[in-house]
Amino acid sequence: MHNMCIRPTPEELEDFGTPDFTIYNAGQFPCNRYTHHMTSSTSIDINLARKEMVILGTQYAGEMKKGLFGLMHYLMPKRQILSLHSGCNMGKDGDVALFFGLSGTGKTTLSTDHNRYLIGDDEHCWSENGVSNIEGGCYAKCIDLSREKEPDIWNAIKFGTVLENVVLDEHTREVDYMDSSVTENTRAAYPIDYIPNAKIPCVGPHPKNIILLACDAFGVLPPVSKLSLAQTMYHFISGYTALVAGTEDGIKEPQATFSACFGAAFIMMHPTRYAAMLSEKMQKHGATGWLVNTGWSGGSYGSGKRIKLAYTRRIIDAIHSGSLLNANYKKTEVFGLEIPTEIEGVPSEILDPVNTWTDKNAYKDTQLKLAGLFQKNFGVFTNYKIGKNSTLAEEILAAGPSY
Ligand SMILES: Nc1ncnc2c1ncn2[C@@H]1O[C@H](COP(=O)(O)OP(=O)(O)O)[C@@H](O)[C@H]1O
Ligand SMILES: C=C(OP(=O)(O)O)C(=O)O
């Protein structure tokens, strides 16, 4: 936890006073699943009035930082500050990008970029003054980690980094990052300054690009699409990804999941409250929304392959540089997404997923299946106003798939 929170200086510690919030972590002690409403032996309880959190039955360090994240989703909107489940980085010219996405979609991997300053990999706030990180460290997944593909994360694993659930050779103490025998969800927690390009303090100006990441195991979302404001809101409220074996206990097969605002587990108010704040900020500061599929291409999970990280990085580079904003676009059927026809360093044929599927009928069926899941999920939001502007709410509804 020391690695992941913002560490006070010795001077600040001298008159730190009483903490604003206290975590009681009894992770080795399971909670009583026979208690009314308790569905597992793990519980994380937050009492906003007492300003206390009690963790039982899990020793996963992520619970502490994500528990505090829930608290921030309550406290910040009350101060007109938007809390964000996103990574964040900044270019040499001061252009800031946010990377929203559920677990495993690439927030940490893509915000950690050798050519840009890292503001943070997971939890941020967007206020009148710009963006700021809530944390003081990163919590990177290290399953299959390689020096070639993710050099900054690899190099951040050194004395002081806490490795969780990895398997190492007893004699040489060498870690086998391929070994998932304890869990797929192996982690490295390191202070953010272990990344050479970290921006300290972790703050930046208003974002220019809002990148929504989805790991689409169905393989039908394009690798990148440029979104209108209404589409950005639609996909932000939907919060889609497809889980593959990994972070969440018991999930073995890919499965579509929708988590409002890319953080249903953390938000404490209605999703439209956060969406309204995001749309207001994006309009005020002229930010562009993008949907990036870091998942499958050429077929669904099982038949296609995950899009190469190197290609996703080139796509993200083109967003940052501004070159993608002025590319040529065409519109997809069903999802109505604007997809570029060319990106430097990415084979053009993969930009439209239909080209990568050998069975075109299977592609169409899968696309319709996913569109149906989106529509079903969005049903619960159809009667809500988003912000003061009812036209926006209508536009958002119309920005979803139609078929
Ligand atoms: N095309 C891709 N884009 C992003 N990540 C990818 C891609 N292909 C494979 N990966 C892997 O997927 C995982 C993404 O996880 P991570 O960046 O920790 O996500 P998050 O921070 O959103 O939870 C990493 O292990 C990364 O190496
Ligand atoms: C800590 C977590 O976030 P992420 O997987 O996005 O790093 C988590 O969801 O367990």
GROMACS .gro file of C-alpha atoms and ligand atoms in nm:
model
  440
    1MET     CA    1   0.000   0.000   0.000
    2HIS     CA    2   0.297   0.227   0.071
    3ASN     CA    3   0.400   0.177  -0.292
    4MET     CA    4   0.059   0.263  -0.432
    5CYS     CA    5  -0.045   0.566  -0.225
    6ILE     CA    6   0.101   0.916  -0.252
    7ARG     CA    7   0.375   0.912   0.013
    8PRO     CA    8   0.391   1.213   0.246
    9THR     CA    9   0.731   1.379   0.287
   10PRO     CA   10   0.901   1.357   0.632
   11GLU     CA   11   0.802   1.724   0.688
   12GLU     CA   12   0.439   1.653   0.599
   13LEU     CA   13   0.443   1.352   0.834
   14GLU     CA   14   0.555   1.569   1.128
   15ASP     CA   15   0.218   1.743   1.152
   16PHE     CA   16   0.008   1.483   0.973
   17GLY     CA   17  -0.245   1.478   1.261
   18THR     CA   18  -0.529   1.225   1.260
   19PRO     CA   19  -0.583   1.036   0.931
   20ASP     CA   20  -0.898   1.134   0.739
   21PHE     CA   21  -0.973   0.771   0.668
   22THR     CA   22  -0.863   0.438   0.821
   23ILE     CA   23  -0.834   0.095   0.656
   24TYR     CA   24  -0.853  -0.213   0.880
   25ASN     CA   25  -0.708  -0.490   0.668
   26ALA     CA   26  -0.764  -0.835   0.820
   27GLY     CA   27  -0.723  -1.009   0.487
   28GLN     CA   28  -0.618  -1.342   0.635
   29PHE     CA   29  -0.944  -1.366   0.828
   30PRO     CA   30  -1.247  -1.475   0.623
   31CYS     CA   31  -1.580  -1.308   0.678
   32ASN     CA   32  -1.876  -1.512   0.788
   33ARG     CA   33  -2.066  -1.609   0.475
   34TYR     CA   34  -2.367  -1.707   0.684
   35THR     CA   35  -2.419  -1.341   0.773
   36HIS     CA   36  -2.732  -1.201   0.610
   37HIS     CA   37  -2.659  -1.084   0.249
   38MET     CA   38  -2.299  -1.215   0.256
   39THR     CA   39  -2.238  -1.415  -0.063
   40SER     CA   40  -1.871  -1.509  -0.021
   41SER     CA   41  -1.597  -1.535   0.237
   42THR     CA   42  -1.456  -1.202   0.117
   43SER     CA   43  -1.599  -0.866   0.216
   44ILE     CA   44  -1.491  -0.504   0.179
   45ASP     CA   45  -1.706  -0.278   0.393
   46ILE     CA   46  -1.693   0.100   0.378
   47ASN     CA   47  -1.858   0.325   0.635
   48LEU     CA   48  -1.869   0.678   0.497
   49ALA     CA   49  -1.984   0.830   0.827
   50ARG     CA   50  -1.711   0.665   1.038
   51LYS     CA   51  -1.459   0.704   0.755
   52GLU     CA   52  -1.345   0.345   0.789
   53MET     CA   53  -1.297   0.047   0.562
   54VAL     CA   54  -1.273  -0.315   0.680
   55ILE     CA   55  -1.126  -0.581   0.451
   56LEU     CA   56  -1.183  -0.951   0.528
   57GLY     CA   57  -1.093  -1.267   0.341
   58THR     CA   58  -0.866  -1.127   0.068
   59GLN     CA   59  -0.498  -1.042   0.070
   60TYR     CA   60  -0.503  -0.889  -0.274
   61ALA     CA   61  -0.343  -0.542  -0.241
   62GLY     CA   62  -0.573  -0.405  -0.512
   63GLU     CA   63  -0.866  -0.413  -0.270
   64MET     CA   64  -0.715  -0.135  -0.059
   65LYS     CA   65  -0.654   0.106  -0.343
   66LYS     CA   66  -0.977   0.020  -0.521
   67GLY     CA   67  -1.167   0.057  -0.190
   68LEU     CA   68  -1.032   0.411  -0.156
   69PHE     CA   69  -1.124   0.469  -0.519
   70GLY     CA   70  -1.489   0.400  -0.431
   71LEU     CA   71  -1.462   0.660  -0.158
   72MET     CA   72  -1.324   0.914  -0.409
   73HIS     CA   73  -1.622   0.847  -0.639
   74TYR     CA   74  -1.837   0.969  -0.350
   75LEU     CA   75  -1.629   1.262  -0.224
   76MET     CA   76  -1.509   1.413  -0.553
   77PRO     CA   77  -1.838   1.467  -0.744
   78LYS     CA   78  -1.966   1.650  -0.434
   79ARG     CA   79  -1.687   1.903  -0.501
   80GLN     CA   80  -1.770   1.915  -0.876
   81ILE     CA   81  -1.459   1.705  -0.948
   82LEU     CA   82  -1.494   1.404  -1.178
   83SER     CA   83  -1.332   1.080  -1.058
   84LEU     CA   84  -1.211   0.857  -1.343
   85HIS     CA   85  -1.123   0.488  -1.375
   86SER     CA   86  -0.854   0.565  -1.628
   87GLY     CA   87  -0.483   0.574  -1.696
   88CYS     CA   88  -0.337   0.909  -1.796
   89ASN     CA   89  -0.027   1.034  -1.972
   90MET     CA   90   0.105   1.353  -2.129
   91GLY     CA   91   0.312   1.425  -2.441
   92LYS     CA   92   0.617   1.653  -2.461
   93ASP     CA   93   0.386   1.931  -2.587
   94GLY     CA   94   0.154   1.900  -2.287
   95ASP     CA   95  -0.126   1.705  -2.464
   96VAL     CA   96  -0.298   1.480  -2.211
   97ALA     CA   97  -0.478   1.152  -2.288
   98LEU     CA   98  -0.707   0.949  -2.063
   99PHE     CA   99  -0.735   0.571  -2.106
  100PHE     CA  100  -1.064   0.439  -1.966
  101GLY     CA  101  -1.123   0.067  -1.948
  102LEU     CA  102  -1.210  -0.226  -1.730
  103SER     CA  103  -0.948  -0.457  -1.586
  104GLY     CA  104  -0.714  -0.607  -1.846
  105THR     CA  105  -0.805  -0.370  -2.132
  106GLY     CA  106  -0.468  -0.190  -2.133
  107LYS     CA  107  -0.482   0.118  -1.906
  108THR     CA  108  -0.148   0.036  -1.742
  109THR     CA  109   0.020  -0.100  -2.056
  110LEU     CA  110  -0.078   0.186  -2.287
  111SER     CA  111  -0.038   0.475  -2.042
  112THR     CA  112   0.316   0.350  -1.968
  113ASP     CA  113   0.474   0.484  -2.286
  114HIS     CA  114   0.843   0.558  -2.324
  115ASN     CA  115   0.772   0.868  -2.535
  116ARG     CA  116   0.529   1.027  -2.291
  117TYR     CA  117   0.511   1.132  -1.928
  118LEU     CA  118   0.314   0.895  -1.706
  119ILE     CA  119   0.063   1.075  -1.482
  120GLY     CA  120  -0.090   0.752  -1.352
  121ASP     CA  121  -0.211   0.408  -1.459
  122ASP     CA  122  -0.555   0.367  -1.300
  123GLU     CA  123  -0.727   0.634  -1.086
  124HIS     CA  124  -0.759   1.005  -1.163
  125CYS     CA  125  -0.960   1.320  -1.099
  126TRP     CA  126  -1.056   1.589  -1.353
  127SER     CA  127  -1.120   1.927  -1.194
  128GLU     CA  128  -1.136   2.289  -1.313
  129ASN     CA  129  -0.755   2.290  -1.302
  130GLY     CA  130  -0.690   1.976  -1.509
  131VAL     CA  131  -0.614   1.615  -1.414
  132SER     CA  132  -0.446   1.466  -1.108
  133ASN     CA  133  -0.360   1.113  -1.004
  134ILE     CA  134  -0.521   0.975  -0.688
  135GLU     CA  135  -0.235   0.729  -0.639
  136GLY     CA  136   0.141   0.738  -0.599
  137GLY     CA  137   0.218   0.410  -0.768
  138CYS     CA  138   0.122   0.152  -1.028
  139TYR     CA  139  -0.024  -0.197  -1.004
  140ALA     CA  140   0.084  -0.368  -1.324
  141LYS     CA  141  -0.023  -0.713  -1.436
  142CYS     CA  142   0.280  -0.925  -1.499
  143ILE     CA  143   0.147  -1.241  -1.657
  144ASP     CA  144   0.362  -1.311  -1.967
  145LEU     CA  145   0.553  -0.988  -1.904
  146SER     CA  146   0.843  -0.944  -2.144
  147ARG     CA  147   1.131  -0.697  -2.153
  148GLU     CA  148   1.080  -0.641  -2.529
  149LYS     CA  149   0.707  -0.561  -2.525
  150GLU     CA  150   0.685  -0.370  -2.195
  151PRO     CA  151   1.036  -0.246  -2.110
  152ASP     CA  152   0.933   0.025  -1.862
  153ILE     CA  153   0.722  -0.211  -1.651
  154TRP     CA  154   0.998  -0.476  -1.671
  155ASN     CA  155   1.260  -0.227  -1.550
  156ALA     CA  156   1.033  -0.099  -1.271
  157ILE     CA  157   1.052  -0.445  -1.110
  158LYS     CA  158   1.351  -0.395  -0.882
  159PHE     CA  159   1.429  -0.362  -0.510
  160GLY     CA  160   1.129  -0.199  -0.341
  161THR     CA  161   0.869  -0.337  -0.586
  162VAL     CA  162   0.619  -0.581  -0.437
  163LEU     CA  163   0.544  -0.884  -0.655
  164GLU     CA  164   0.214  -1.057  -0.584
  165ASN     CA  165   0.132  -1.420  -0.670
  166VAL     CA  166   0.427  -1.473  -0.905
  167VAL     CA  167   0.625  -1.796  -0.904
  168LEU     CA  168   1.002  -1.774  -0.860
  169ASP     CA  169   1.290  -2.017  -0.859
  170GLU     CA  170   1.377  -2.088  -0.494
  171HIS     CA  171   1.751  -2.093  -0.563
  172THR     CA  172   1.810  -1.826  -0.826
  173ARG     CA  173   1.510  -1.612  -0.718
  174GLU     CA  174   1.441  -1.560  -1.086
  175VAL     CA  175   1.072  -1.495  -1.162
  176ASP     CA  176   0.886  -1.698  -1.422
  177TYR     CA  177   0.634  -1.449  -1.558
  178MET     CA  178   0.478  -1.724  -1.775
  179ASP     CA  179   0.373  -1.924  -1.469
  180SER     CA  180   0.004  -1.876  -1.389
  181SER     CA  181  -0.019  -2.167  -1.145
  182VAL     CA  182  -0.113  -1.940  -0.850
  183THR     CA  183  -0.336  -1.715  -1.062
  184GLU     CA  184  -0.343  -1.535  -1.401
  185ASN     CA  185  -0.367  -1.214  -1.201
  186THR     CA  186  -0.001  -1.176  -1.102
  187ARG     CA  187   0.097  -0.821  -1.009
  188ALA     CA  188   0.383  -0.581  -0.952
  189ALA     CA  189   0.321  -0.281  -0.725
  190TYR     CA  190   0.585  -0.010  -0.756
  191PRO     CA  191   0.609   0.362  -0.671
  192ILE     CA  192   0.533   0.570  -0.982
  193ASP     CA  193   0.883   0.721  -0.987
  194TYR     CA  194   1.015   0.374  -1.080
  195ILE     CA  195   0.892   0.466  -1.430
  196PRO     CA  196   1.162   0.693  -1.578
  197ASN     CA  197   0.911   0.926  -1.750
  198ALA     CA  198   0.678   0.968  -1.454
  199LYS     CA  199   0.542   1.320  -1.419
  200ILE     CA  200   0.601   1.421  -1.058
  201PRO     CA  201   0.381   1.564  -0.913
  202CYS     CA  202   0.129   1.355  -1.105
  203VAL     CA  203  -0.085   1.634  -1.247
  204GLY     CA  204  -0.151   1.768  -1.597
  205PRO     CA  205  -0.364   2.007  -1.802
  206HIS     CA  206  -0.711   1.930  -1.942
  207PRO     CA  207  -0.721   1.614  -2.158
  208LYS     CA  208  -0.724   1.637  -2.536
  209ASN     CA  209  -0.803   1.271  -2.610
  210ILE     CA  210  -1.042   1.041  -2.426
  211ILE     CA  211  -0.959   0.683  -2.521
  212LEU     CA  212  -1.213   0.416  -2.428
  213LEU     CA  213  -1.050   0.073  -2.422
  214ALA     CA  214  -1.246  -0.247  -2.476
  215CYS     CA  215  -1.093  -0.592  -2.498
  216ASP     CA  216  -1.350  -0.733  -2.739
  217ALA     CA  217  -1.323  -1.111  -2.725
  218PHE     CA  218  -1.595  -1.132  -2.991
  219GLY     CA  219  -1.350  -0.976  -3.238
  220VAL     CA  220  -1.605  -0.750  -3.408
  221LEU     CA  221  -1.521  -0.402  -3.277
  222PRO     CA  222  -1.269  -0.218  -3.499
  223PRO     CA  223  -0.915  -0.170  -3.360
  224VAL     CA  224  -0.991   0.204  -3.347
  225SER     CA  225  -1.291   0.430  -3.411
  226LYS     CA  226  -1.334   0.804  -3.380
  227LEU     CA  227  -1.639   0.884  -3.168
  228SER     CA  228  -1.884   1.172  -3.165
  229LEU     CA  229  -1.960   1.317  -2.822
  230ALA     CA  230  -2.287   1.120  -2.808
  231GLN     CA  231  -2.107   0.796  -2.904
  232THR     CA  232  -1.842   0.864  -2.638
  233MET     CA  233  -2.118   0.898  -2.379
  234TYR     CA  234  -2.295   0.585  -2.506
  235HIS     CA  235  -1.979   0.376  -2.476
  236PHE     CA  236  -1.876   0.539  -2.146
  237ILE     CA  237  -2.213   0.458  -1.989
  238SER     CA  238  -2.209   0.106  -2.139
  239GLY     CA  239  -1.854   0.031  -2.014
  240TYR     CA  240  -1.807  -0.276  -2.232
  241THR     CA  241  -1.532  -0.533  -2.233
  242ALA     CA  242  -1.523  -0.911  -2.255
  243LEU     CA  243  -1.363  -1.085  -1.962
  244VAL     CA  244  -1.116  -1.358  -2.038
  245ALA     CA  245  -0.955  -1.583  -1.777
  246GLY     CA  246  -0.788  -1.345  -1.537
  247THR     CA  247  -0.863  -1.107  -1.257
  248GLU     CA  248  -1.205  -1.222  -1.147
  249ASP     CA  249  -1.243  -1.546  -0.961
  250GLY     CA  250  -1.424  -1.821  -1.151
  251ILE     CA  251  -1.427  -1.662  -1.499
  252LYS     CA  252  -1.274  -1.915  -1.737
  253GLU     CA  253  -1.452  -1.847  -2.068
  254PRO     CA  254  -1.479  -1.511  -2.247
  255GLN     CA  255  -1.794  -1.331  -2.158
  256ALA     CA  256  -1.935  -0.985  -2.245
  257THR     CA  257  -1.946  -0.758  -1.947
  258PHE     CA  258  -2.087  -0.407  -1.908
  259SER     CA  259  -1.981  -0.190  -1.618
  260ALA     CA  260  -2.124   0.163  -1.616
  261CYS     CA  261  -1.862   0.440  -1.647
  262PHE     CA  262  -1.602   0.160  -1.674
  263GLY     CA  263  -1.634   0.132  -1.297
  264ALA     CA  264  -1.974   0.008  -1.171
  265ALA     CA  265  -1.797  -0.140  -0.867
  266PHE     CA  266  -1.668   0.203  -0.764
  267ILE     CA  267  -1.933   0.459  -0.856
  268MET     CA  268  -2.155   0.569  -0.569
  269MET     CA  269  -2.403   0.788  -0.758
  270HIS     CA  270  -2.611   0.723  -1.067
  271PRO     CA  271  -2.388   0.665  -1.378
  272THR     CA  272  -2.554   0.954  -1.563
  273ARG     CA  273  -2.418   1.196  -1.301
  274TYR     CA  274  -2.057   1.105  -1.397
  275ALA     CA  275  -2.147   1.093  -1.769
  276ALA     CA  276  -2.295   1.444  -1.754
  277MET     CA  277  -1.977   1.576  -1.591
  278LEU     CA  278  -1.760   1.403  -1.851
  279SER     CA  279  -1.960   1.539  -2.145
  280GLU     CA  280  -1.953   1.892  -2.001
  281LYS     CA  281  -1.575   1.877  -1.954
  282MET     CA  282  -1.514   1.726  -2.298
  283GLN     CA  283  -1.721   2.000  -2.465
  284LYS     CA  284  -1.561   2.277  -2.262
  285HIS     CA  285  -1.207   2.164  -2.336
  286GLY     CA  286  -1.262   2.033  -2.691
  287ALA     CA  287  -1.158   1.673  -2.621
  288THR     CA  288  -1.206   1.395  -2.881
  289GLY     CA  289  -1.336   1.049  -2.789
  290TRP     CA  290  -1.194   0.725  -2.935
  291LEU     CA  291  -1.289   0.360  -2.898
  292VAL     CA  292  -0.991   0.124  -2.911
  293ASN     CA  293  -1.034  -0.253  -2.923
  294THR     CA  294  -0.735  -0.417  -2.757
  295GLY     CA  295  -0.899  -0.757  -2.793
  296TRP     CA  296  -0.954  -1.000  -3.077
  297SER     CA  297  -0.921  -0.971  -3.453
  298GLY     CA  298  -0.986  -1.229  -3.727
  299GLY     CA  299  -1.248  -1.414  -3.522
  300SER     CA  300  -1.371  -1.445  -3.166
  301TYR     CA  301  -1.164  -1.573  -2.873
  302GLY     CA  302  -1.065  -1.928  -2.966
  303SER     CA  303  -1.044  -1.875  -3.344
  304GLY     CA  304  -0.902  -1.523  -3.393
  305LYS     CA  305  -0.601  -1.368  -3.222
  306ARG     CA  306  -0.551  -1.079  -2.984
  307ILE     CA  307  -0.451  -0.763  -3.171
  308LYS     CA  308  -0.073  -0.723  -3.152
  309LEU     CA  309   0.032  -0.481  -2.880
  310ALA     CA  310   0.272  -0.322  -3.132
  311TYR     CA  311  -0.026  -0.233  -3.360
  312THR     CA  312  -0.229  -0.094  -3.071
  313ARG     CA  313   0.071   0.121  -2.975
  314ARG     CA  314   0.091   0.263  -3.333
  315ILE     CA  315  -0.284   0.341  -3.318
  316ILE     CA  316  -0.239   0.521  -2.985
  317ASP     CA  317   0.063   0.709  -3.128
  318ALA     CA  318  -0.154   0.832  -3.417
  319ILE     CA  319  -0.419   0.953  -3.171
  320HIS     CA  320  -0.160   1.139  -2.962
  321SER     CA  321   0.011   1.301  -3.260
  322GLY     CA  322  -0.319   1.432  -3.395
  323SER     CA  323  -0.263   1.259  -3.732
  324LEU     CA  324  -0.562   1.027  -3.680
  325LEU     CA  325  -0.799   1.318  -3.633
  326ASN     CA  326  -0.743   1.419  -3.997
  327ALA     CA  327  -0.740   1.069  -4.152
  328ASN     CA  328  -1.001   0.943  -4.401
  329TYR     CA  329  -1.290   0.761  -4.238
  330LYS     CA  330  -1.569   0.523  -4.332
  331LYS     CA  331  -1.870   0.422  -4.123
  332THR     CA  332  -1.934   0.066  -4.008
  333GLU     CA  333  -2.271  -0.102  -4.027
  334VAL     CA  334  -2.464  -0.186  -3.708
  335PHE     CA  335  -2.237  -0.002  -3.460
  336GLY     CA  336  -2.213   0.311  -3.683
  337LEU     CA  337  -1.846   0.365  -3.593
  338GLU     CA  338  -1.611   0.589  -3.792
  339ILE     CA  339  -1.303   0.385  -3.882
  340PRO     CA  340  -0.986   0.519  -4.045
  341THR     CA  341  -0.874   0.367  -4.373
  342GLU     CA  342  -0.499   0.398  -4.300
  343ILE     CA  343  -0.263   0.430  -4.004
  344GLU     CA  344   0.115   0.432  -4.030
  345GLY     CA  345   0.265   0.106  -3.901
  346VAL     CA  346  -0.067  -0.084  -3.898
  347PRO     CA  347  -0.177  -0.316  -4.183
  348SER     CA  348  -0.477  -0.137  -4.340
  349GLU     CA  349  -0.679  -0.458  -4.380
  350ILE     CA  350  -0.713  -0.508  -4.002
  351LEU     CA  351  -0.873  -0.164  -3.952
  352ASP     CA  352  -1.209  -0.298  -4.072
  353PRO     CA  353  -1.268  -0.625  -3.880
  354VAL     CA  354  -1.482  -0.774  -4.157
  355ASN     CA  355  -1.164  -0.811  -4.367
  356THR     CA  356  -0.994  -1.029  -4.106
  357TRP     CA  357  -1.273  -1.287  -4.071
  358THR     CA  358  -1.268  -1.569  -4.325
  359ASP     CA  359  -1.630  -1.658  -4.246
  360LYS     CA  360  -1.818  -1.334  -4.329
  361ASN     CA  361  -2.154  -1.473  -4.215
  362ALA     CA  362  -2.008  -1.566  -3.878
  363TYR     CA  363  -1.876  -1.209  -3.854
  364LYS     CA  364  -2.221  -1.061  -3.924
  365ASP     CA  365  -2.392  -1.294  -3.676
  366THR     CA  366  -2.137  -1.216  -3.405
  367GLN     CA  367  -2.167  -0.842  -3.468
  368LEU     CA  368  -2.547  -0.864  -3.432
  369LYS     CA  369  -2.511  -1.074  -3.120
  370LEU     CA  370  -2.285  -0.816  -2.957
  371ALA     CA  371  -2.510  -0.529  -3.072
  372GLY     CA  372  -2.803  -0.705  -2.906
  373LEU     CA  373  -2.607  -0.735  -2.581
  374PHE     CA  374  -2.527  -0.361  -2.594
  375GLN     CA  375  -2.893  -0.273  -2.651
  376LYS     CA  376  -3.014  -0.500  -2.376
  377ASN     CA  377  -2.765  -0.351  -2.132
  378PHE     CA  378  -2.851   0.007  -2.227
  379GLY     CA  379  -3.223  -0.053  -2.173
  380VAL     CA  380  -3.198   0.048  -1.807
  381PHE     CA  381  -3.062   0.393  -1.897
  382THR     CA  382  -3.327   0.490  -2.153
  383ASN     CA  383  -3.544   0.681  -1.905
  384TYR     CA  384  -3.271   0.898  -1.756
  385LYS     CA  385  -3.183   1.257  -1.838
  386ILE     CA  386  -2.814   1.324  -1.892
  387GLY     CA  387  -2.720   1.671  -1.773
  388LYS     CA  388  -2.959   1.961  -1.825
  389ASN     CA  389  -2.973   1.908  -2.198
  390SER     CA  390  -3.239   1.658  -2.305
  391THR     CA  391  -3.121   1.664  -2.670
  392LEU     CA  392  -2.792   1.507  -2.555
  393ALA     CA  393  -2.983   1.222  -2.388
  394GLU     CA  394  -3.171   1.156  -2.715
  395GLU     CA  395  -2.850   1.175  -2.917
  396ILE     CA  396  -2.681   0.929  -2.680
  397LEU     CA  397  -2.964   0.680  -2.724
  398ALA     CA  398  -2.935   0.714  -3.100
  399ALA     CA  399  -2.555   0.667  -3.083
  400GLY     CA  400  -2.580   0.298  -2.998
  401PRO     CA  401  -2.593   0.012  -3.250
  402SER     CA  402  -2.893   0.000  -3.483
  403TYR     CA  403  -2.989  -0.290  -3.708
  404LIG     N1  404  -0.316  -0.511  -2.809
  404LIG     C1  405  -0.301  -0.500  -2.677
  404LIG     N2  406  -0.323  -0.382  -2.615
  404LIG     C2  407  -0.310  -0.371  -2.480
  404LIG     N3  408  -0.273  -0.473  -2.398
  404LIG     C3  409  -0.246  -0.592  -2.455
  404LIG     C4  410  -0.259  -0.611  -2.597
  404LIG     N4  411  -0.227  -0.739  -2.623
  404LIG     C5  412  -0.196  -0.798  -2.506
  404LIG     N5  413  -0.206  -0.711  -2.404
  404LIG     C6  414  -0.181  -0.746  -2.262
  404LIG     O1  415  -0.305  -0.725  -2.193
  404LIG     C7  416  -0.280  -0.682  -2.059
  404LIG     C8  417  -0.347  -0.547  -2.036
  404LIG     O2  418  -0.346  -0.526  -1.897
  404LIG     P1  419  -0.333  -0.387  -1.825
  404LIG     O3  420  -0.256  -0.290  -1.909
  404LIG     O4  421  -0.281  -0.414  -1.687
  404LIG     O5  422  -0.485  -0.344  -1.820
  404LIG     P2  423  -0.555  -0.250  -1.712
  404LIG     O6  424  -0.454  -0.157  -1.657
  404LIG     O7  425  -0.660  -0.181  -1.796
  404LIG     O8  426  -0.616  -0.342  -1.611
  404LIG     C9  427  -0.130  -0.671  -2.042
  404LIG     O9  428  -0.085  -0.790  -1.981
  404LIG    C10  429  -0.081  -0.659  -2.188
  404LIG    O10  430   0.049  -0.710  -2.206
  405LIG     C1  431  -0.661  -0.349  -0.942
  405LIG     C2  432  -0.743  -0.370  -1.039
  405LIG     O1  433  -0.745  -0.291  -1.152
  405LIG     P1  434  -0.677  -0.328  -1.288
  405LIG     O2  435  -0.699  -0.474  -1.310
  405LIG     O3  436  -0.745  -0.239  -1.387
  405LIG     O4  437  -0.531  -0.295  -1.270
  405LIG     C3  438  -0.844  -0.476  -1.035
  405LIG     O5  439  -0.945  -0.463  -1.105
  405LIG     O6  440  -0.825  -0.573  -0.963
   0.00000   0.00000   0.00000
